[in-house]
Coordinates of C-alpha atoms in Angstrom, one line a residue:
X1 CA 0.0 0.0 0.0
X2 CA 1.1 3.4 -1.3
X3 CA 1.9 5.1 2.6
X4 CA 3.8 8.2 2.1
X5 CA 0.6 10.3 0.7
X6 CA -2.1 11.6 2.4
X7 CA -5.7 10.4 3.3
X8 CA -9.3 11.2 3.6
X9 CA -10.4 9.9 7.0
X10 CA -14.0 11.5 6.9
X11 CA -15.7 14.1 5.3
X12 CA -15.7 17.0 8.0
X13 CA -19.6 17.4 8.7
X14 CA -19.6 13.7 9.7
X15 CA -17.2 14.4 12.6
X16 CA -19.2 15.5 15.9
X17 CA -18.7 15.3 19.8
X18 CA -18.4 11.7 19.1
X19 CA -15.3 9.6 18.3
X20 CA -15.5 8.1 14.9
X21 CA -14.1 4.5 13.9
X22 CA -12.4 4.5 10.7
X23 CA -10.2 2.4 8.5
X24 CA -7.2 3.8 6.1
X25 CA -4.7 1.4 4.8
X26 CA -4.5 -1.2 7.0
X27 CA -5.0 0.8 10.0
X28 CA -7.4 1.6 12.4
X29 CA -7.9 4.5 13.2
X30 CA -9.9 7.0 16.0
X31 CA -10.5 10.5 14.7
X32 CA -12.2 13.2 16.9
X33 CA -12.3 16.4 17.9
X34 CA -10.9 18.2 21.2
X35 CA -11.9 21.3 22.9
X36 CA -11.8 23.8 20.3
X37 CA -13.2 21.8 17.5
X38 CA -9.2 20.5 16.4
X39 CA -9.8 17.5 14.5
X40 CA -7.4 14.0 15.5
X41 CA -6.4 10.5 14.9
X42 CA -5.0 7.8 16.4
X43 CA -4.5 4.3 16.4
X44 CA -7.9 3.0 17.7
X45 CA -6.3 1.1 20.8
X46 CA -5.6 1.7 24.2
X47 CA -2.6 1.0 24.9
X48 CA -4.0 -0.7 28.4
X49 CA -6.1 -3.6 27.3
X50 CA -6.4 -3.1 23.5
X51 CA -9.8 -2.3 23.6
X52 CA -11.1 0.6 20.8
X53 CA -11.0 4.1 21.8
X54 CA -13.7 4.9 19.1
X55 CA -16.1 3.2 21.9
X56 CA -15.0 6.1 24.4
X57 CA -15.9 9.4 25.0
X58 CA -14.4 13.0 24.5
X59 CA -13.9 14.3 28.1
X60 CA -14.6 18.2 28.6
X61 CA -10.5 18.6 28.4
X62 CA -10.6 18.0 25.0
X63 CA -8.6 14.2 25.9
X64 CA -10.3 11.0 24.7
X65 CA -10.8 8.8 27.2
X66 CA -11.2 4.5 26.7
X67 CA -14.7 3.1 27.4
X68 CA -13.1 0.8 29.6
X69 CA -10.7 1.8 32.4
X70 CA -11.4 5.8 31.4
X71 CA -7.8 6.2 30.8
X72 CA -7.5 9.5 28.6
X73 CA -5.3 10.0 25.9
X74 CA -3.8 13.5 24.3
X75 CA -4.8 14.0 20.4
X76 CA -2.1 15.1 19.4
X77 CA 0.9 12.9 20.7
X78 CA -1.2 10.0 21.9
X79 CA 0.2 10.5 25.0
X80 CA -1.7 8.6 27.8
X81 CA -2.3 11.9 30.5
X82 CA -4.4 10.7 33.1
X83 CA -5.1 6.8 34.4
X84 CA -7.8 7.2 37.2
X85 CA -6.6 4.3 39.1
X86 CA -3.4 5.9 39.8
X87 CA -3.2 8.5 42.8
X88 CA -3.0 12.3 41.5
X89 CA 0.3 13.0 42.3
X90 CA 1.8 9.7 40.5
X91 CA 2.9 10.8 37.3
X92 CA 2.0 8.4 34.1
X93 CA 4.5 6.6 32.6
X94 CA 6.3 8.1 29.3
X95 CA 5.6 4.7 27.5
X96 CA 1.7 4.7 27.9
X97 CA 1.2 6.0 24.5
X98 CA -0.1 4.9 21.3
X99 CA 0.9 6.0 17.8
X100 CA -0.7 9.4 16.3
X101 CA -1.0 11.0 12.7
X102 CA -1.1 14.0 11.5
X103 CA -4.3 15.6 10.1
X104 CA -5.2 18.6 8.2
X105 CA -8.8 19.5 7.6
X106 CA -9.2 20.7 4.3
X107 CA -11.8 21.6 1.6
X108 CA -14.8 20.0 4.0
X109 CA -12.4 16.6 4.2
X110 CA -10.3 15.2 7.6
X111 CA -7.6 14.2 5.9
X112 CA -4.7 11.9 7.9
X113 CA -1.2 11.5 6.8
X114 CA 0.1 7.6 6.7
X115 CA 3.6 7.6 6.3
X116 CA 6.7 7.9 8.4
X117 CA 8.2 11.4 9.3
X118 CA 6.4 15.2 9.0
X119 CA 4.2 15.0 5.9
X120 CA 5.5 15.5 2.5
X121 CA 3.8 17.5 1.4
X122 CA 2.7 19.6 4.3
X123 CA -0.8 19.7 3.6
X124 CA -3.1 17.6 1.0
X125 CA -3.4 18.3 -2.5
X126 CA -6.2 21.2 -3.3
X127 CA -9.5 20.7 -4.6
X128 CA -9.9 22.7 -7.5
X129 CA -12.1 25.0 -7.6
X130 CA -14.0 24.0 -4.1
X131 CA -14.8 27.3 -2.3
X132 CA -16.5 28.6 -5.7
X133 CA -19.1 26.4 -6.1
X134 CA -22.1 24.0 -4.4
X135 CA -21.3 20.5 -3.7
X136 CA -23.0 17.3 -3.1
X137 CA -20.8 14.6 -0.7
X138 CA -20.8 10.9 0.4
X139 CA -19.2 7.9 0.6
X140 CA -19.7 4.4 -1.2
X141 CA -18.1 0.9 0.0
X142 CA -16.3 -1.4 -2.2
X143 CA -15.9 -5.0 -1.2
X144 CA -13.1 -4.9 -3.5
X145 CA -9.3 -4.0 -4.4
X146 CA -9.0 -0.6 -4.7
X147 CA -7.0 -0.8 -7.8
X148 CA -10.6 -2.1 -9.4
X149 CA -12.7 1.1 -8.4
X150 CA -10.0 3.3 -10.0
X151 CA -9.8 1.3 -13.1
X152 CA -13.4 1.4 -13.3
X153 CA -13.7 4.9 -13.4
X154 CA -11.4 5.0 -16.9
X155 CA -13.5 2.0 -18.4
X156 CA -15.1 4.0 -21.7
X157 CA -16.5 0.6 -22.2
X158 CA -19.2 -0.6 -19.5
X159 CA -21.1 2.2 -18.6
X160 CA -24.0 1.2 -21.5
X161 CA -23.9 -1.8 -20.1
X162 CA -23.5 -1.5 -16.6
X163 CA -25.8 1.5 -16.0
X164 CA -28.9 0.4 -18.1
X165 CA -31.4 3.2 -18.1
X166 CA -29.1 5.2 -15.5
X167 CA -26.1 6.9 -17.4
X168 CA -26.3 8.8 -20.7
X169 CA -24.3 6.3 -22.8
X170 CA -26.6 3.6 -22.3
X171 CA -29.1 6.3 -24.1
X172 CA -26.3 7.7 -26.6
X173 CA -25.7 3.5 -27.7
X174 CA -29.1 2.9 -27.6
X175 CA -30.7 6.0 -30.2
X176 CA -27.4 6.2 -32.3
X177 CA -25.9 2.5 -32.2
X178 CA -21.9 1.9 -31.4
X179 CA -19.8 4.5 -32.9
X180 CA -15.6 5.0 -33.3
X181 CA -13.9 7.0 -30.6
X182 CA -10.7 8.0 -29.9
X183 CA -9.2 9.2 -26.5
X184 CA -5.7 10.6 -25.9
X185 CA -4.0 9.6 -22.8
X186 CA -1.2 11.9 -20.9
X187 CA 1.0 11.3 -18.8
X188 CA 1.4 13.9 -15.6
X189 CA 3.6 14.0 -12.5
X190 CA 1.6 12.6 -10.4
X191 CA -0.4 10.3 -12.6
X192 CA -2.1 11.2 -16.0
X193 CA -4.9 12.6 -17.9
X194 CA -7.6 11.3 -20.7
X195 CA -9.5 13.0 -22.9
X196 CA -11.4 13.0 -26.0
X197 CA -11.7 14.4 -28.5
X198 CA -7.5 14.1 -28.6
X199 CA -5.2 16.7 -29.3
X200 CA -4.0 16.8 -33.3
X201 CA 0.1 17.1 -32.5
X202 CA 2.1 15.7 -29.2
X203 CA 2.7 19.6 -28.4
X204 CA -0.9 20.8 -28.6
X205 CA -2.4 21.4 -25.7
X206 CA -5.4 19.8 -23.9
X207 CA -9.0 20.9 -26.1
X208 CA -10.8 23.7 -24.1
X209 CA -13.8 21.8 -25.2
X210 CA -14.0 18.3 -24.7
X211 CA -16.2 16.0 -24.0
X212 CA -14.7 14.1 -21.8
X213 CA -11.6 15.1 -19.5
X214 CA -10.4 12.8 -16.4
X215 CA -7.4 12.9 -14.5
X216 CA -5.4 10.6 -12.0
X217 CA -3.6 11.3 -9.3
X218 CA -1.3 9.4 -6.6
X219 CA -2.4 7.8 -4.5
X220 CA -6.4 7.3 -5.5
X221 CA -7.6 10.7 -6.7
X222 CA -10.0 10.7 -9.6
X223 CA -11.6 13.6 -11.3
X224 CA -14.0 13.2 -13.9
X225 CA -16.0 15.6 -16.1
X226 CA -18.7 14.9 -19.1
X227 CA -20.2 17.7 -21.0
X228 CA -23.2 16.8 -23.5
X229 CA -25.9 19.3 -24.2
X230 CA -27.1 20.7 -21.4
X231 CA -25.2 18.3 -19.0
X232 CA -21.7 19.4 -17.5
X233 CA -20.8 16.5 -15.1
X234 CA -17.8 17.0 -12.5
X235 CA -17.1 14.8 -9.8
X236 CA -13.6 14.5 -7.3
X237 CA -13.8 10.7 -6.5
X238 CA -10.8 9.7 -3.9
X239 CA -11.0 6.3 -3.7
X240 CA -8.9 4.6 0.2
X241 CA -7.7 1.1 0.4
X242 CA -9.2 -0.5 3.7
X243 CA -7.7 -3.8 3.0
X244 CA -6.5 -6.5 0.4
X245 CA -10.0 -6.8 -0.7
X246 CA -12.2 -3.5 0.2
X247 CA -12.2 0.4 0.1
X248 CA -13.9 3.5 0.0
X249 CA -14.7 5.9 -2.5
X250 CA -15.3 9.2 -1.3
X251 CA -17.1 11.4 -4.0
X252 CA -17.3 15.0 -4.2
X253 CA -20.0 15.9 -7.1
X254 CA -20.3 19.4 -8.3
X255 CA -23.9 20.8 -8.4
X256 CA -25.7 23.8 -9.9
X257 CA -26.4 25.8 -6.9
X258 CA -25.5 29.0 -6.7
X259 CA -22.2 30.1 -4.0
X260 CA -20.8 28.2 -1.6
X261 CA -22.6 25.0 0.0
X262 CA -22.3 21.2 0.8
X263 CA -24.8 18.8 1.5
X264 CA -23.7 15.0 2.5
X265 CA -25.7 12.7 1.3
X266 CA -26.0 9.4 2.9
X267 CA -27.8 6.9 0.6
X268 CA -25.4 5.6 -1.9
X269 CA -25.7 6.8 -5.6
X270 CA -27.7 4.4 -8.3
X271 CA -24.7 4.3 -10.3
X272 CA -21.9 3.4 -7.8
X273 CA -24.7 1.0 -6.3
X274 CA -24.4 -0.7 -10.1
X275 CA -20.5 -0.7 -9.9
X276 CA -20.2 -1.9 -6.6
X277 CA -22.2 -4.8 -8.0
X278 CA -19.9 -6.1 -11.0
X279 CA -16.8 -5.2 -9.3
X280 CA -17.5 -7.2 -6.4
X281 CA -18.5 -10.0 -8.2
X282 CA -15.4 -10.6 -10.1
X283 CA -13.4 -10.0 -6.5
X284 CA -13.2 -13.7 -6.0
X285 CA -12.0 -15.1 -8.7
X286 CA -8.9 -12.2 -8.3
X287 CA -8.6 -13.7 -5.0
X288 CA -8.3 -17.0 -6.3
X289 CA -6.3 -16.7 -9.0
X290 CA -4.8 -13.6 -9.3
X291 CA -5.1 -11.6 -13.3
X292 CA -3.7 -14.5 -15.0
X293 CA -7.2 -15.1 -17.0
X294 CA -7.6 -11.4 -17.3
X295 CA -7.2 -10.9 -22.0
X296 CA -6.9 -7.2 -22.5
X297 CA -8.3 -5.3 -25.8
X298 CA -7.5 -1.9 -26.8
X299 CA -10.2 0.2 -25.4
X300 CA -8.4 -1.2 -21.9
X301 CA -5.5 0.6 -21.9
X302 CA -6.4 3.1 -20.0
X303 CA -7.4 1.0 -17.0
X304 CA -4.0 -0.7 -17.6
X305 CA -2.6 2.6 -16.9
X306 CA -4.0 2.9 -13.8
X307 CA -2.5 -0.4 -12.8
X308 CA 0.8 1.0 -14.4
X309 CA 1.1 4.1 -12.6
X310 CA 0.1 2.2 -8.6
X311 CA 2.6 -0.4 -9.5
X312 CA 5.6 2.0 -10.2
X313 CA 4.6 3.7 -7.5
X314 CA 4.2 0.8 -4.8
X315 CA 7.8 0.3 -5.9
X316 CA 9.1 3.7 -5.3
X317 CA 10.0 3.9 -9.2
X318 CA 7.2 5.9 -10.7
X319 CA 9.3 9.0 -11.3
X320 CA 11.7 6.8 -13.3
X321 CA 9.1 4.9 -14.8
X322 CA 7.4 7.4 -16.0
X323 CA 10.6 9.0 -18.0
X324 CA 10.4 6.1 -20.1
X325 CA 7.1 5.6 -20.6
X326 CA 5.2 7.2 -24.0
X327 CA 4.0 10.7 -23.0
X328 CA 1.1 10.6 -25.1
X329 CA -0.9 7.9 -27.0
X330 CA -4.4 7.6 -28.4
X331 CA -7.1 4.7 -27.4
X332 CA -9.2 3.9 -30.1
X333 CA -12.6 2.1 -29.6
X334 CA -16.3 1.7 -30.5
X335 CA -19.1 2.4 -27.8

């Protein structure tokens, strides 16, 4: 798992008084807020009988203290400050701690930081755009490898399938019949971009109109955007690995409203209801057997960049992979 980056924990509004369980990685982790509203994370164990600190309470201090024993534990250092079993004046042992990560709250998201050291970056990448327009939020559950959601979101193929009566291509496929497409992939920094309709030379930049433009980004950051019509689709996806075999996709759509506002929704959305479905129905046969039956066709090599891009990077290589990989090439397909 890619460590060194940072991660959404929670969108903000969904953090309270209460403690809130979550997973990132392989970890499990307590987020909360003290005193002044300061949002924190640590490992969700006390470091006296194991038991979760998510199941405690926020004291008045600001401290959060086990369910247990009621021993109470400092946000920011994890240190264990007060053990009500031990007489005031003993003074708590330096080693009653338990491991703490650094979070940043930023663009309505409680992001944590999972790697080792100060955060590299400092602060998470922006949002673009996020304080100048209305917002709908949520999160959807994949009991799947990450790698899959990501991939799924650069599959030009399924949606007319997939989403029958529920995503415009299904109605573009079914009143004009399968037509030839081309999309021109680009690499980035941190990942790369695809859009259609491509660029005519390697040095031409990116179409101001197109009709479809999507980006990747290290670690699991997905933006999409599809403009038809009257429709101008844009949606942040950031999709965090909870284990071998599961994540979480928290999306970010973009609404009409006018100024500044967010609402979280909590019911899952039709169409990531439909992906969760396929995706996690071919989880078990990856679990058995790995990709060896996988056969690839052109219009997949954009999900094979995803799968590119994680592996280079899982290795530590993706800078130097990416130097000699070809900058720009064009997908073509029917649909």
């Amino acid at each position: 798992m890619l460590r060194d980056y940072w991660y959404i924990a929670c969108a903000g509004s969904q953090l309270g008084k209460e403690p809130k369980a979550v997973r990132v990685l392989d970890k499990d982790i307590v987020v909360f807020r003290d005193a002044e509203g300061v949002a924190h994370a640590l490992l969700d164990r006390c470091c006296h009988r194991g038991v979760k600190l998510s199941r405690g309470k926020v004291q008045e201090n600001g401290k959060i203290a086990c369910g247990y024993h009621g021993w109470q534990y400092d946000g920011a250092t994890g240190r264990c400050i007060h053990v009500p079993s031990m007489h005031p004046d003993a003074n708590v042992p330096e080693n009653f701690v338990v491991p703490s990560f650094p979070v940043a709250e930023q663009d309505s998201y409680v992001w944590v930081w999972m790697g080792e050291g100060a955060p590299e970056p400092a602060r998470p990448p922006v949002i673009d755009g996020f304080n100048d327009h209305g917002w709908m939020q949520g999160v959807t559950e994949f009991n799947c490898n990450h790698v899959m959601v990501i991939e799924n979101q650069f599959d030009s193929c399924h949606p007319a399938y997939t989403h029958v009566g529920t995503h415009p291509a299904y109605l573009f496929l079914k009143a004009r019949g399968a037509r030839e497409s081309t999309i021109e992939l680009r690499l980035t920094e941190s990942g790369f971009m695809s859009f259609m309709p491509p660029a005519k030379t390697d040095d031409e930049r990116v179409p101001e109109k197109t009709v479809m433009f999507a980006t990747f980004d290290l670690p699991g950051r997905v933006f999409l955007r599809q403009r038809a019509a009257m429709i101008d689709f844009q949606i942040f996806l950031h999709v965090v690995p909870t284990g071998p075999s599961s994540c979480r996709m928290e999306w970010l759509q973009r609404t009409k409203s006018a100024g500044h506002s967010i609402q979280y929704v909590e019911e899952d959305p039709v169409i990531n209801v439909e992906d969760r479905i396929v995706l996690e129905s071919s989880q078990p046969w990856y679990d058995q057997c790995g990709n060896e039956f996988e056969r690839h066709v052109e219009a997949d090599q954009s999900t094979m960049m995803v799968r590119k891009v994680i592996a280079s990077a899982e290795t530590g290589k993706w800078n130097e992979a990416r130097a000699n990989m070809k900058q720009r090439r064009l997908i073509t397909f029917r649909s």
